PDB file of C-alpha atoms and ligand atoms in Angstrom:
ATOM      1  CA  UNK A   1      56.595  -5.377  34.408  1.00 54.00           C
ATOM      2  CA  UNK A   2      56.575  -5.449  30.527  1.00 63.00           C
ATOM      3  CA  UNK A   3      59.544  -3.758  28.915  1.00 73.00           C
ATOM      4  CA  UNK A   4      58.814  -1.877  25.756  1.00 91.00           C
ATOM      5  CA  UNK A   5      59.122  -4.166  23.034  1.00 93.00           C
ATOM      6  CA  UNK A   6      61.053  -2.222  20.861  1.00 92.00           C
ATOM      7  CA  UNK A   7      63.426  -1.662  23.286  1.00 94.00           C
ATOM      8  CA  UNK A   8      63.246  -5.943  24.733  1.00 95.00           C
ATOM      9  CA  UNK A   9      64.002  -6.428  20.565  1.00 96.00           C
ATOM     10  CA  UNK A  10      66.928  -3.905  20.274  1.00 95.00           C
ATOM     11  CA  UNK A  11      68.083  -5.839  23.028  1.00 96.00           C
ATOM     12  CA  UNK A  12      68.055  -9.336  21.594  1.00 97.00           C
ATOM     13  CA  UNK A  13      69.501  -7.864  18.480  1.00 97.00           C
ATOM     14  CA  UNK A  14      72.640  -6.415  20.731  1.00 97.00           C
ATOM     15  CA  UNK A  15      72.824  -9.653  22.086  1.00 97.00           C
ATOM     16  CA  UNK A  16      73.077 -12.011  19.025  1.00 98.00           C
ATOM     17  CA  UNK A  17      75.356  -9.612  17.244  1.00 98.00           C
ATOM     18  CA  UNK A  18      77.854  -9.409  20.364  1.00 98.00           C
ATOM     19  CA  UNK A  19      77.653 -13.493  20.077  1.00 98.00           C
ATOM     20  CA  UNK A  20      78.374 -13.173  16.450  1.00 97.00           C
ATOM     21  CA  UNK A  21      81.315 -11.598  16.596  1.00 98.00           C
ATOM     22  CA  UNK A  22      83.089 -13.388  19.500  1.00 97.00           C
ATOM     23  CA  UNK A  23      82.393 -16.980  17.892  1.00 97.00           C
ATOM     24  CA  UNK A  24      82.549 -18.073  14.538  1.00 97.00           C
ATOM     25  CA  UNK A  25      80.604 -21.170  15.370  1.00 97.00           C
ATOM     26  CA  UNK A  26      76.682 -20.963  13.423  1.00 97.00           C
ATOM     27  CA  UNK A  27      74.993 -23.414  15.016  1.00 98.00           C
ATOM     28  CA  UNK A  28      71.396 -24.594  14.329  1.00 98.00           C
ATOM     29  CA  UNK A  29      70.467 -26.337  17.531  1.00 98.00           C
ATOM     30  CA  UNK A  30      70.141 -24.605  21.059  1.00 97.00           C
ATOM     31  CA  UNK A  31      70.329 -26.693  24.380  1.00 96.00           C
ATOM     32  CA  UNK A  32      68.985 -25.683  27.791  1.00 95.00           C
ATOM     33  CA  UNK A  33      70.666 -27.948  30.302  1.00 89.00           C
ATOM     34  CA  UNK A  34      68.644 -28.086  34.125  1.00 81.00           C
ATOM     35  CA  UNK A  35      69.281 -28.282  37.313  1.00 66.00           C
ATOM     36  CA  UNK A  36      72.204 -31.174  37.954  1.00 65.00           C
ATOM     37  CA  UNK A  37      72.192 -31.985  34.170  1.00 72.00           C
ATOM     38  CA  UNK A  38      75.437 -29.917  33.717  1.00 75.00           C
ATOM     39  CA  UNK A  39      77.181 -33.077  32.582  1.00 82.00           C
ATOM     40  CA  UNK A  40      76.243 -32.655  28.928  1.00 86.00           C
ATOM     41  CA  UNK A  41      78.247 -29.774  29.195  1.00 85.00           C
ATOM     42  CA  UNK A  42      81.292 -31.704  29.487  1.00 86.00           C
ATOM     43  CA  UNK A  43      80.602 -33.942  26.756  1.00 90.00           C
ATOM     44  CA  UNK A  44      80.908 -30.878  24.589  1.00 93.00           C
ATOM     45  CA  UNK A  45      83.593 -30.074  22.546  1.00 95.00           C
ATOM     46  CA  UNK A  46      83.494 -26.490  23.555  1.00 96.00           C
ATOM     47  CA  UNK A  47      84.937 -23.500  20.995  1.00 97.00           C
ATOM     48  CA  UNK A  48      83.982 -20.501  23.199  1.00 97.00           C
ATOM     49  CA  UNK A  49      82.635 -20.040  26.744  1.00 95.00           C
ATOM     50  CA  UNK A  50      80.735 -16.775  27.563  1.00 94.00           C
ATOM     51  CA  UNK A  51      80.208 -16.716  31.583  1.00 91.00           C
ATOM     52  CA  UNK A  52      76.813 -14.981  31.735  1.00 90.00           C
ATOM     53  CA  UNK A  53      78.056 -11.843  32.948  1.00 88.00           C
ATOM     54  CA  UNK A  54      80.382 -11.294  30.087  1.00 90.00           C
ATOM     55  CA  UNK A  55      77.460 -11.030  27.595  1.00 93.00           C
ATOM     56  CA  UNK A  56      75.154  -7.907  27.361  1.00 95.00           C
ATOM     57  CA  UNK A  57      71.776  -7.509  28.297  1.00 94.00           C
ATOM     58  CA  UNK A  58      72.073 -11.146  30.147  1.00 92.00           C
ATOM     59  CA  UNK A  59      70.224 -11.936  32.899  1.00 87.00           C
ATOM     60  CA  UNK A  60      72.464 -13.326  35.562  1.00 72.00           C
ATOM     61  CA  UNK A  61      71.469 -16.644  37.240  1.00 61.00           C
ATOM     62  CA  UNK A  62      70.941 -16.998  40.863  1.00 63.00           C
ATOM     63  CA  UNK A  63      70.133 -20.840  41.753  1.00 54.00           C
ATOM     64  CA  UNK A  64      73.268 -23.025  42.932  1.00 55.00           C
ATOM     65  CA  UNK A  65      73.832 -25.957  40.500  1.00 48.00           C
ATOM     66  CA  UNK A  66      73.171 -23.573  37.955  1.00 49.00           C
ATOM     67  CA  UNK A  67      76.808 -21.974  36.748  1.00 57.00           C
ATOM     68  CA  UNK A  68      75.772 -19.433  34.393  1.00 86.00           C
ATOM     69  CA  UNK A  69      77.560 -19.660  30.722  1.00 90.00           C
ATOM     70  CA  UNK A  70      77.051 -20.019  27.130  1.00 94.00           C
ATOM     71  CA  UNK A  71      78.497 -22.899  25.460  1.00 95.00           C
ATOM     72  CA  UNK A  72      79.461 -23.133  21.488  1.00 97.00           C
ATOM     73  CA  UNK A  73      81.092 -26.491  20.666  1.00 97.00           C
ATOM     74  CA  UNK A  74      80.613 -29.730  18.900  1.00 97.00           C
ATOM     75  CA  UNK A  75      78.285 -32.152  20.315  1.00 96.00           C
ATOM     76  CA  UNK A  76      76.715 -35.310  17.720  1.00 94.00           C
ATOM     77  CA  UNK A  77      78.728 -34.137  14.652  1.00 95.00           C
ATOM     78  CA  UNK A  78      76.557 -30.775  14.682  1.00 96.00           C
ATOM     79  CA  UNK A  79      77.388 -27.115  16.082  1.00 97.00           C
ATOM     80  CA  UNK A  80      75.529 -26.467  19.005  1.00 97.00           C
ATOM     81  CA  UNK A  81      74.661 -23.751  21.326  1.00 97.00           C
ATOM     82  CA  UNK A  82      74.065 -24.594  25.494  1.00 96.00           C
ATOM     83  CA  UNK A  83      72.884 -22.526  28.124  1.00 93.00           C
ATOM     84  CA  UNK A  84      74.572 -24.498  31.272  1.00 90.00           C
ATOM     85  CA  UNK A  85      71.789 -22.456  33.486  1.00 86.00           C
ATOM     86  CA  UNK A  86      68.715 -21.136  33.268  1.00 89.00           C
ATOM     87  CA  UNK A  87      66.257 -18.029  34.915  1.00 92.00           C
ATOM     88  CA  UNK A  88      63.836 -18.768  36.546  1.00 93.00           C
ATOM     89  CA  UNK A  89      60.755 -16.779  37.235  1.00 95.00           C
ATOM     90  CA  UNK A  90      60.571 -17.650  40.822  1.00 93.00           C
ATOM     91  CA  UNK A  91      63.763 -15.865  41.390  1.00 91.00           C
ATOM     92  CA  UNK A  92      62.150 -12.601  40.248  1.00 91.00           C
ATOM     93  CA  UNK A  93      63.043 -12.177  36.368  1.00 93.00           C
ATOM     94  CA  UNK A  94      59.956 -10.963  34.505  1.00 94.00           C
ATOM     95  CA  UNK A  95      59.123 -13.817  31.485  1.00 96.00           C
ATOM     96  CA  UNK A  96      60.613 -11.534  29.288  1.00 95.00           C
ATOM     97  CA  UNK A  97      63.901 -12.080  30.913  1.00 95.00           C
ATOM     98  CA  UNK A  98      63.486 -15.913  31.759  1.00 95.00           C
ATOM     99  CA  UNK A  99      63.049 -16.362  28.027  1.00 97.00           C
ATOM    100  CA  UNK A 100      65.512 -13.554  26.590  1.00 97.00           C
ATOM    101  CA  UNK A 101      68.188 -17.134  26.240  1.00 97.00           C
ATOM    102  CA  UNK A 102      65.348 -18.470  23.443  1.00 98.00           C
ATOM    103  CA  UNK A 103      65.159 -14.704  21.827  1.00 98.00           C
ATOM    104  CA  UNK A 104      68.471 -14.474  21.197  1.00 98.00           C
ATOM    105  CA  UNK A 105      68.755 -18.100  19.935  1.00 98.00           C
ATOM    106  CA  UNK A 106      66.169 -17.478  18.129  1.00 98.00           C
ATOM    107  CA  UNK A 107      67.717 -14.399  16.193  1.00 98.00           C
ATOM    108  CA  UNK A 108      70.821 -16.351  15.662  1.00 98.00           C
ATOM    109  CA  UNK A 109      69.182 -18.725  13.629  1.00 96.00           C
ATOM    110  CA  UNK A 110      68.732 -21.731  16.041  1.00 98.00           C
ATOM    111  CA  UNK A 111      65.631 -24.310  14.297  1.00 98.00           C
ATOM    112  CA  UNK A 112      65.836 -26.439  16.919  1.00 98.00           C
ATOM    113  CA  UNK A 113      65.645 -25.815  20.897  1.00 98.00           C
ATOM    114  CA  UNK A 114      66.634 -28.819  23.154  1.00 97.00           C
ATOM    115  CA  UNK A 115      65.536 -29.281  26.842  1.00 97.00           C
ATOM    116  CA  UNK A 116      65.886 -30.515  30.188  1.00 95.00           C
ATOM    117  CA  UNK A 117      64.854 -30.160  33.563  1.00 94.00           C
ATOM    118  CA  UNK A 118      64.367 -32.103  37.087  1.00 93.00           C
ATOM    119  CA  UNK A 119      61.003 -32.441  37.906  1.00 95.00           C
ATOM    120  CA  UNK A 120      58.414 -34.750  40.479  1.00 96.00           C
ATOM    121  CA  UNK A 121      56.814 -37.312  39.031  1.00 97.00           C
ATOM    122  CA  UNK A 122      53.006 -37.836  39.600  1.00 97.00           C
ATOM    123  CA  UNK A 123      52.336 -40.876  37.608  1.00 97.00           C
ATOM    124  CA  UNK A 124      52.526 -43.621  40.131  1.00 95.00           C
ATOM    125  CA  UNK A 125      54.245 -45.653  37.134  1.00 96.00           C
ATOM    126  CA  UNK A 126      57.377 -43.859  37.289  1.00 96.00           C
ATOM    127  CA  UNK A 127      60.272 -44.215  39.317  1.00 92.00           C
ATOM    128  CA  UNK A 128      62.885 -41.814  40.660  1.00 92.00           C
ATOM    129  CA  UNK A 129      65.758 -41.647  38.306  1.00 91.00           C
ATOM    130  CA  UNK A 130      63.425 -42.336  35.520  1.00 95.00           C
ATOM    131  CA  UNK A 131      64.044 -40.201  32.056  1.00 96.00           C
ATOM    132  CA  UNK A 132      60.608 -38.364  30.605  1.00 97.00           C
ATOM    133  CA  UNK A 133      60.659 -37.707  27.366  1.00 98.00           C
ATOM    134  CA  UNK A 134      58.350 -34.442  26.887  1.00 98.00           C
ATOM    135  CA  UNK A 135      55.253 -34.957  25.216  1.00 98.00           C
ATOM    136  CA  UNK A 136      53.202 -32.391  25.972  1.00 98.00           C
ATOM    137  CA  UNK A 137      53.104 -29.769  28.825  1.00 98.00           C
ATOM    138  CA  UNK A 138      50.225 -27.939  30.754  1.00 98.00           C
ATOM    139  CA  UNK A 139      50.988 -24.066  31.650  1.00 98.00           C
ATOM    140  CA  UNK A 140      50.149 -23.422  35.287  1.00 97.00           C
ATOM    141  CA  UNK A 141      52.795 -20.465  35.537  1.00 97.00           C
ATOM    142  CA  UNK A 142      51.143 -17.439  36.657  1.00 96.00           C
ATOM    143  CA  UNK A 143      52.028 -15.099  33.772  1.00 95.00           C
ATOM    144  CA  UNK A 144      52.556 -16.027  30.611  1.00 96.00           C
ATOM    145  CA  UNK A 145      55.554 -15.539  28.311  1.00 97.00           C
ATOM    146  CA  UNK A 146      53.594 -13.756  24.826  1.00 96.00           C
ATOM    147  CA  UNK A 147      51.856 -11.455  27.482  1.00 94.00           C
ATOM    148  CA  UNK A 148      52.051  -7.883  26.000  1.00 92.00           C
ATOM    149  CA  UNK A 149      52.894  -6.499  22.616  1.00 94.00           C
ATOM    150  CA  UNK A 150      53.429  -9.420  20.160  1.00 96.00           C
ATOM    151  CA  UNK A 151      57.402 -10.445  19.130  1.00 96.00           C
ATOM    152  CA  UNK A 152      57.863  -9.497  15.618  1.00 96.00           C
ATOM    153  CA  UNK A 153      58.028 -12.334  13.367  1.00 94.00           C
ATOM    154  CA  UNK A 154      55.854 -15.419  15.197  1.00 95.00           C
ATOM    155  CA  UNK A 155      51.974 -15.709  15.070  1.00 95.00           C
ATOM    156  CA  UNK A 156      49.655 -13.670  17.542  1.00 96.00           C
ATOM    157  CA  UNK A 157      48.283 -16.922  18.476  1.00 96.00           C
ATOM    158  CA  UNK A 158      50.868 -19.493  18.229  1.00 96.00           C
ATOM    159  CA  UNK A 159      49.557 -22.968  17.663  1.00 96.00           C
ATOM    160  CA  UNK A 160      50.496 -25.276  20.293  1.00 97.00           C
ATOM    161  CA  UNK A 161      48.681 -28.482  18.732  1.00 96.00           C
ATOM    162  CA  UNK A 162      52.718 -30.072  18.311  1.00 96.00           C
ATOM    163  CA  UNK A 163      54.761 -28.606  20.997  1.00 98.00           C
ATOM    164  CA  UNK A 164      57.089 -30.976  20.982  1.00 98.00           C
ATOM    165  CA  UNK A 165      58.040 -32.437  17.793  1.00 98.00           C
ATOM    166  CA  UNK A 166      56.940 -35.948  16.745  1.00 98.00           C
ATOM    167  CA  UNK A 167      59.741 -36.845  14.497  1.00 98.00           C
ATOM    168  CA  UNK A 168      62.051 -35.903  17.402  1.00 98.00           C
ATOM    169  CA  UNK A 169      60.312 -37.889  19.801  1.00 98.00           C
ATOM    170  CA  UNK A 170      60.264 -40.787  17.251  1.00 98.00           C
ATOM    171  CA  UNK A 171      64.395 -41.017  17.441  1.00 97.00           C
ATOM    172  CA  UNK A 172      64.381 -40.101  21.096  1.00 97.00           C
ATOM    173  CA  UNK A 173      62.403 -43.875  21.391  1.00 98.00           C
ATOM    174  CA  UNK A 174      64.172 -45.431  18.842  1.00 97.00           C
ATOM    175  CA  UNK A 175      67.654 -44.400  20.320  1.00 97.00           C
ATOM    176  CA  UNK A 176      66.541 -45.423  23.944  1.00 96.00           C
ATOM    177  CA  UNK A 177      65.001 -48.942  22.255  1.00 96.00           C
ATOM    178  CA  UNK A 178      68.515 -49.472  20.855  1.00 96.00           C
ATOM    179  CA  UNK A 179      71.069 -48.470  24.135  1.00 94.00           C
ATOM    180  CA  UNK A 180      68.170 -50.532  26.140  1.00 94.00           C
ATOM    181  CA  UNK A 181      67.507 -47.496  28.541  1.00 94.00           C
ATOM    182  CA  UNK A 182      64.107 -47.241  30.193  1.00 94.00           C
ATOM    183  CA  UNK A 183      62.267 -43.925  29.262  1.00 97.00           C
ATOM    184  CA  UNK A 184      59.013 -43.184  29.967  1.00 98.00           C
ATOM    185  CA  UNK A 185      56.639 -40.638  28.327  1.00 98.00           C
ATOM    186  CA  UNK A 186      54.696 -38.234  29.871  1.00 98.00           C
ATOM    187  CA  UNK A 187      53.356 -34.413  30.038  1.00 98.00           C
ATOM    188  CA  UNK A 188      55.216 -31.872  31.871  1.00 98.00           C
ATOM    189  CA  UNK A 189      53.428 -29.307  34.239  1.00 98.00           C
ATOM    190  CA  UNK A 190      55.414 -25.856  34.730  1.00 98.00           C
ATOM    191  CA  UNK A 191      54.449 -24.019  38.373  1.00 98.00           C
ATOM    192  CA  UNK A 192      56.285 -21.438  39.564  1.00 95.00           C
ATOM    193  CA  UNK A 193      57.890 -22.630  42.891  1.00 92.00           C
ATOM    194  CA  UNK A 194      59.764 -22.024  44.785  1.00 95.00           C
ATOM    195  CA  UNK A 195      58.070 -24.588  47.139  1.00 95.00           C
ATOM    196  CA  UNK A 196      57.680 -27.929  46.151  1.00 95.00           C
ATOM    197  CA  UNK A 197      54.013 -29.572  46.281  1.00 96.00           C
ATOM    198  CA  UNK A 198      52.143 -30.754  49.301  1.00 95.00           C
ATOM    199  CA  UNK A 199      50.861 -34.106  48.166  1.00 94.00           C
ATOM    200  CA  UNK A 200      47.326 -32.513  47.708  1.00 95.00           C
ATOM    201  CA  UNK A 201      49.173 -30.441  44.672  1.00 96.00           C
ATOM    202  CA  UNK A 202      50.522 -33.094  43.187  1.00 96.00           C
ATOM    203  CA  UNK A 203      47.197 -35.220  43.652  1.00 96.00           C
ATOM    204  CA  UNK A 204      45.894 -31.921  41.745  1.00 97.00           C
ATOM    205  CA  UNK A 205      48.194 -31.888  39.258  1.00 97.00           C
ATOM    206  CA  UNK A 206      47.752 -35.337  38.218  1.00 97.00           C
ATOM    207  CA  UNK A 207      44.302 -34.661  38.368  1.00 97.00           C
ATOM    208  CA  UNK A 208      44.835 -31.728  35.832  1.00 97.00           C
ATOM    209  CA  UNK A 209      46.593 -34.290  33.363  1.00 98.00           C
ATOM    210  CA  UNK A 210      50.203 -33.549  34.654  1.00 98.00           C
ATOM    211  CA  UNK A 211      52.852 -36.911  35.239  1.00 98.00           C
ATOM    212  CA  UNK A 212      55.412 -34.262  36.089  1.00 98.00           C
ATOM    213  CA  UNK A 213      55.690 -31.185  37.807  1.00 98.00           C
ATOM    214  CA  UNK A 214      58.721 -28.748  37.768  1.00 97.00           C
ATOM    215  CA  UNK A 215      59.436 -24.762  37.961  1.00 97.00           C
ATOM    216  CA  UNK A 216      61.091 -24.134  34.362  1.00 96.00           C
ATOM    217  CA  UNK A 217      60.725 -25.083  30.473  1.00 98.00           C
ATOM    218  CA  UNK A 218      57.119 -23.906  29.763  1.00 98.00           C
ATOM    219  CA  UNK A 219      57.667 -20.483  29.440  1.00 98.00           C
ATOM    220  CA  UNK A 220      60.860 -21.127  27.267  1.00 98.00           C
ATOM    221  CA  UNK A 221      59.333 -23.930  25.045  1.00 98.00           C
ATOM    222  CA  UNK A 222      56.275 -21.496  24.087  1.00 98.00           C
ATOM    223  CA  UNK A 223      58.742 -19.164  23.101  1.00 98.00           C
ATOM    224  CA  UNK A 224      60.852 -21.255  21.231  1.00 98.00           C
ATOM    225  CA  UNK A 225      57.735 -22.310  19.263  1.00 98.00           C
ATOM    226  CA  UNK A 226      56.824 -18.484  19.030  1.00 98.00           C
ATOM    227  CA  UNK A 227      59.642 -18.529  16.752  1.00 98.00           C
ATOM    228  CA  UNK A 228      59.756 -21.449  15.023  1.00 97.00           C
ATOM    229  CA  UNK A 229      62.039 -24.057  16.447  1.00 98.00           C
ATOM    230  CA  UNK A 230      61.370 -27.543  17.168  1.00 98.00           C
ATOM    231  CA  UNK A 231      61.397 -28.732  20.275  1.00 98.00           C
ATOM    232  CA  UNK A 232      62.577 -31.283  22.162  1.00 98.00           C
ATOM    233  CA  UNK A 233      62.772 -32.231  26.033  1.00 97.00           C
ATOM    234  CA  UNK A 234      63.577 -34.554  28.386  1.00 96.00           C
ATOM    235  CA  UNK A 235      62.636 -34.275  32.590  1.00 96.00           C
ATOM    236  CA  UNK A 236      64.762 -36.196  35.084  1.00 94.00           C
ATOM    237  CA  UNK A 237      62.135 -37.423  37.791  1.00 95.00           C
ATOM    238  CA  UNK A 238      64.061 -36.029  41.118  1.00 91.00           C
ATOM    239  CA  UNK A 239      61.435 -37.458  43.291  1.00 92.00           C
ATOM    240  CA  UNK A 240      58.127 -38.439  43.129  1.00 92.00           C
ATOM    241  CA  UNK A 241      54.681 -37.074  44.238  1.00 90.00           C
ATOM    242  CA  UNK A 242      52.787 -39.668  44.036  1.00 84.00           C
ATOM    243  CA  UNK A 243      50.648 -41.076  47.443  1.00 84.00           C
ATOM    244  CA  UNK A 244      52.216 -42.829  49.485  1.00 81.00           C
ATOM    245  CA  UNK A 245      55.490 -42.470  48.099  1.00 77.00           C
ATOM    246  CA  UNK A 246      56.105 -38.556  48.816  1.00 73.00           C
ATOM    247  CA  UNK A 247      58.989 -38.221  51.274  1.00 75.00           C
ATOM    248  CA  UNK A 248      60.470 -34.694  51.807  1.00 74.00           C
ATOM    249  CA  UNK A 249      62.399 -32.844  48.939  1.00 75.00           C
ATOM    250  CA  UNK A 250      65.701 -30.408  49.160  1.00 79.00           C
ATOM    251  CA  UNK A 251      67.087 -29.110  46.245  1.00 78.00           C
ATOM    252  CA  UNK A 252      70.181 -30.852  47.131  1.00 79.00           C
ATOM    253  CA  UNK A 253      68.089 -34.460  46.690  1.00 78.00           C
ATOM    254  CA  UNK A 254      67.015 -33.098  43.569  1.00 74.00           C
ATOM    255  CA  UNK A 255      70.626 -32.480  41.997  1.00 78.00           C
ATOM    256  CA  UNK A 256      71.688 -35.896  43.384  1.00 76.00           C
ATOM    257  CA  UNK A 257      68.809 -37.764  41.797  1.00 75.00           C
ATOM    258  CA  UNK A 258      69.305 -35.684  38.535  1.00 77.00           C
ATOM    259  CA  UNK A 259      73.170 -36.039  38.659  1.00 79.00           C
ATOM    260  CA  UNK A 260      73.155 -40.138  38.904  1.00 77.00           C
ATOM    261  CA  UNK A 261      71.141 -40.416  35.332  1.00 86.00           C
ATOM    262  CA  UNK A 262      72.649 -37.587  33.543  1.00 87.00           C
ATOM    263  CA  UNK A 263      74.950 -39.508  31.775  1.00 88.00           C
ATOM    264  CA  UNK A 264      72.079 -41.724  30.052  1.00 91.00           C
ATOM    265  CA  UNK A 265      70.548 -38.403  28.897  1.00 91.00           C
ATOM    266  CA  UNK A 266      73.226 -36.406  27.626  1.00 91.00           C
ATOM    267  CA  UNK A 267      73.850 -40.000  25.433  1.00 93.00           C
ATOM    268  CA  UNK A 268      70.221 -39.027  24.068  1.00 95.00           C
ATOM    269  CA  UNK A 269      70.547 -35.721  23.711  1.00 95.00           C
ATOM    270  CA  UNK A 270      73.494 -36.677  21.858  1.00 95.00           C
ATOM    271  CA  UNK A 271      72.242 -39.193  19.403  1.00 96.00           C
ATOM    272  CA  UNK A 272      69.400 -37.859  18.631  1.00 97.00           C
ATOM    273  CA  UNK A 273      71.452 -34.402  17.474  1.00 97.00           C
ATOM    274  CA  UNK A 274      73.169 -36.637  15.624  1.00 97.00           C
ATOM    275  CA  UNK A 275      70.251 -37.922  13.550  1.00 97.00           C
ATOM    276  CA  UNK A 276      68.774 -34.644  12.738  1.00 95.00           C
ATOM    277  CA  UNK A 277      69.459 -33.926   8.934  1.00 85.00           C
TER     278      UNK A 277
HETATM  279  N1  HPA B 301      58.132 -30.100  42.135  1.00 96.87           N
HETATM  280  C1  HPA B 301      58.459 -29.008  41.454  1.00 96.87           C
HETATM  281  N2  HPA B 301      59.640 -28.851  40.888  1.00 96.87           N
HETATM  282  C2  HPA B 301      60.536 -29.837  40.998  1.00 96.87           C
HETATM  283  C3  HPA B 301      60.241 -31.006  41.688  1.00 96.87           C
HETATM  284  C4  HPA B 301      58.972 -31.150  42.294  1.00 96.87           C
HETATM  285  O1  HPA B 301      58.651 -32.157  42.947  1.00 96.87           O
HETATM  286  N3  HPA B 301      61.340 -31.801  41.614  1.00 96.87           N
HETATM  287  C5  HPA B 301      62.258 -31.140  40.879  1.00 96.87           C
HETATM  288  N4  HPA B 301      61.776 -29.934  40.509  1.00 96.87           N
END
């Protein structure tokens, strides 16, 4: 179901202008921190906390791991903004409501819109635990996120020929070349869930060009470049869907796998805020 767009933009307004006026904080960079990866929270220096409920019009999250506030602190030397949870569209939002998070930072002014997520790794060359850094995605959700009446301000139809942003990407390498970490590069395959693959899926959606697969970011990230920001993002591989190596999956694997390498990412997340002019 498609809201009226008028009324989905009134709403974003309310939204950012509530924000406004309970933080003084004007941050420029937006972070979307995935299942498990809650510990960049902590490396935060938070100002304000919103729990999801407090704020209007906010979806509330459903997904355990996920606890559902709005972060403005210090993180890198910069002012930033992080949603510690995320909606889903397999939990039933519409993709107007999984993305209202990227509206609203959007309208606030955010240029830049950071993210993570746990996802399976096809590619037979990664490893569980390994870091991803996001070069390019393939949108196999079933509806998409621009569906309907167009948001004012961004293109009709939004280029996607950079999704992720190279200069980003370029200090995302150099900062893992200098702390000797082991990244690996891949593109990142958005389904909607809420089962995980058989092994004939992810045989497909290596096929297809994916080396991971995951149930979030795409609808966000083609929002985010709707409106402007640059991207960046990083998947933890959780496990890995790749033949012969597929063993079964819980959720509760998945945070454990995420939760072991978290600290290595928040460190890029971290530096490479810190490098952005
Ligand atoms: N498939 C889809 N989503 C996921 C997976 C997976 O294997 N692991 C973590 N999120």
């Amino acid at each position: 179901m498609i809201m009226d767009i008028n009324q989905y933009v009134s709403q974003v307004k309310e939204t950012a202008s509530w924000i406004l006026a309970h933080t003084s904080l004007r941050p420029k960079i937006g972070i979307v921190l995935g299942t498990g990866l809650g510990h960049l929270a902590e490396e935060i220096e938070v100002v304000d906390a919103f729990p999801y409920n407090d704020i209007p019009n906010f979806p509330i999250s459903t997904v355990e791991g996920h606890s559902g506030r709005l972060l403005f602190g210090h993180l890198g030397g910069k002012d930033v903004m992080a949603l510690e949870g995320r909606f889903h569209y397999y939990e039933g939002y519409t993709m107007q409501q999984v993305t209202f998070p990227e509206r609203v930072m959007a309208e606030l002014g955010m240029k830049y819109f950071f993210v993570s997520n746990a996802a399976g790794g096809t590619n037979a060359d990664f490893r569980i635990g390994d870091l991803m850094l996001i070069t390019d995605h393939i949108n196999m959700m079933p509806e998409h996120p621009l569906h309907g009446p167009n948001y004012p301000g961004g293109d009709r139809f939004p280029d996607m020929s950079e999704a992720y942003d190279k200069h980003l990407l370029d200090l995302a390498r150099q900062i893992a070349a200098e702390k000797n970490v082991r990244v690996v590069e891949g593109t990142y395959l958005g389904t909607q869930g809420p089962t995980f693959e058989t092994p004939k899926e992810y045989h497909m959606f290596h096929i297809l060009g994916g080396d991971a697969v995951g149930m979030s970011t795409v609808p966000e990230v083609i929002v985010a470049r709707h409106a402007g920001m640059k991207v960046f993002g990083i998947s933890v591989i959780t496990d890995l869907g790749v033949e012969g190596k597929i063993v079964e999956v819980s959720h509760e694997e998945v945070q454990k796998a995420a939760n072991a390498v978290q600290p290595i990412m928040a460190d890029i997340f971290r530096e490479v805020i810190r490098r952005i002019d």
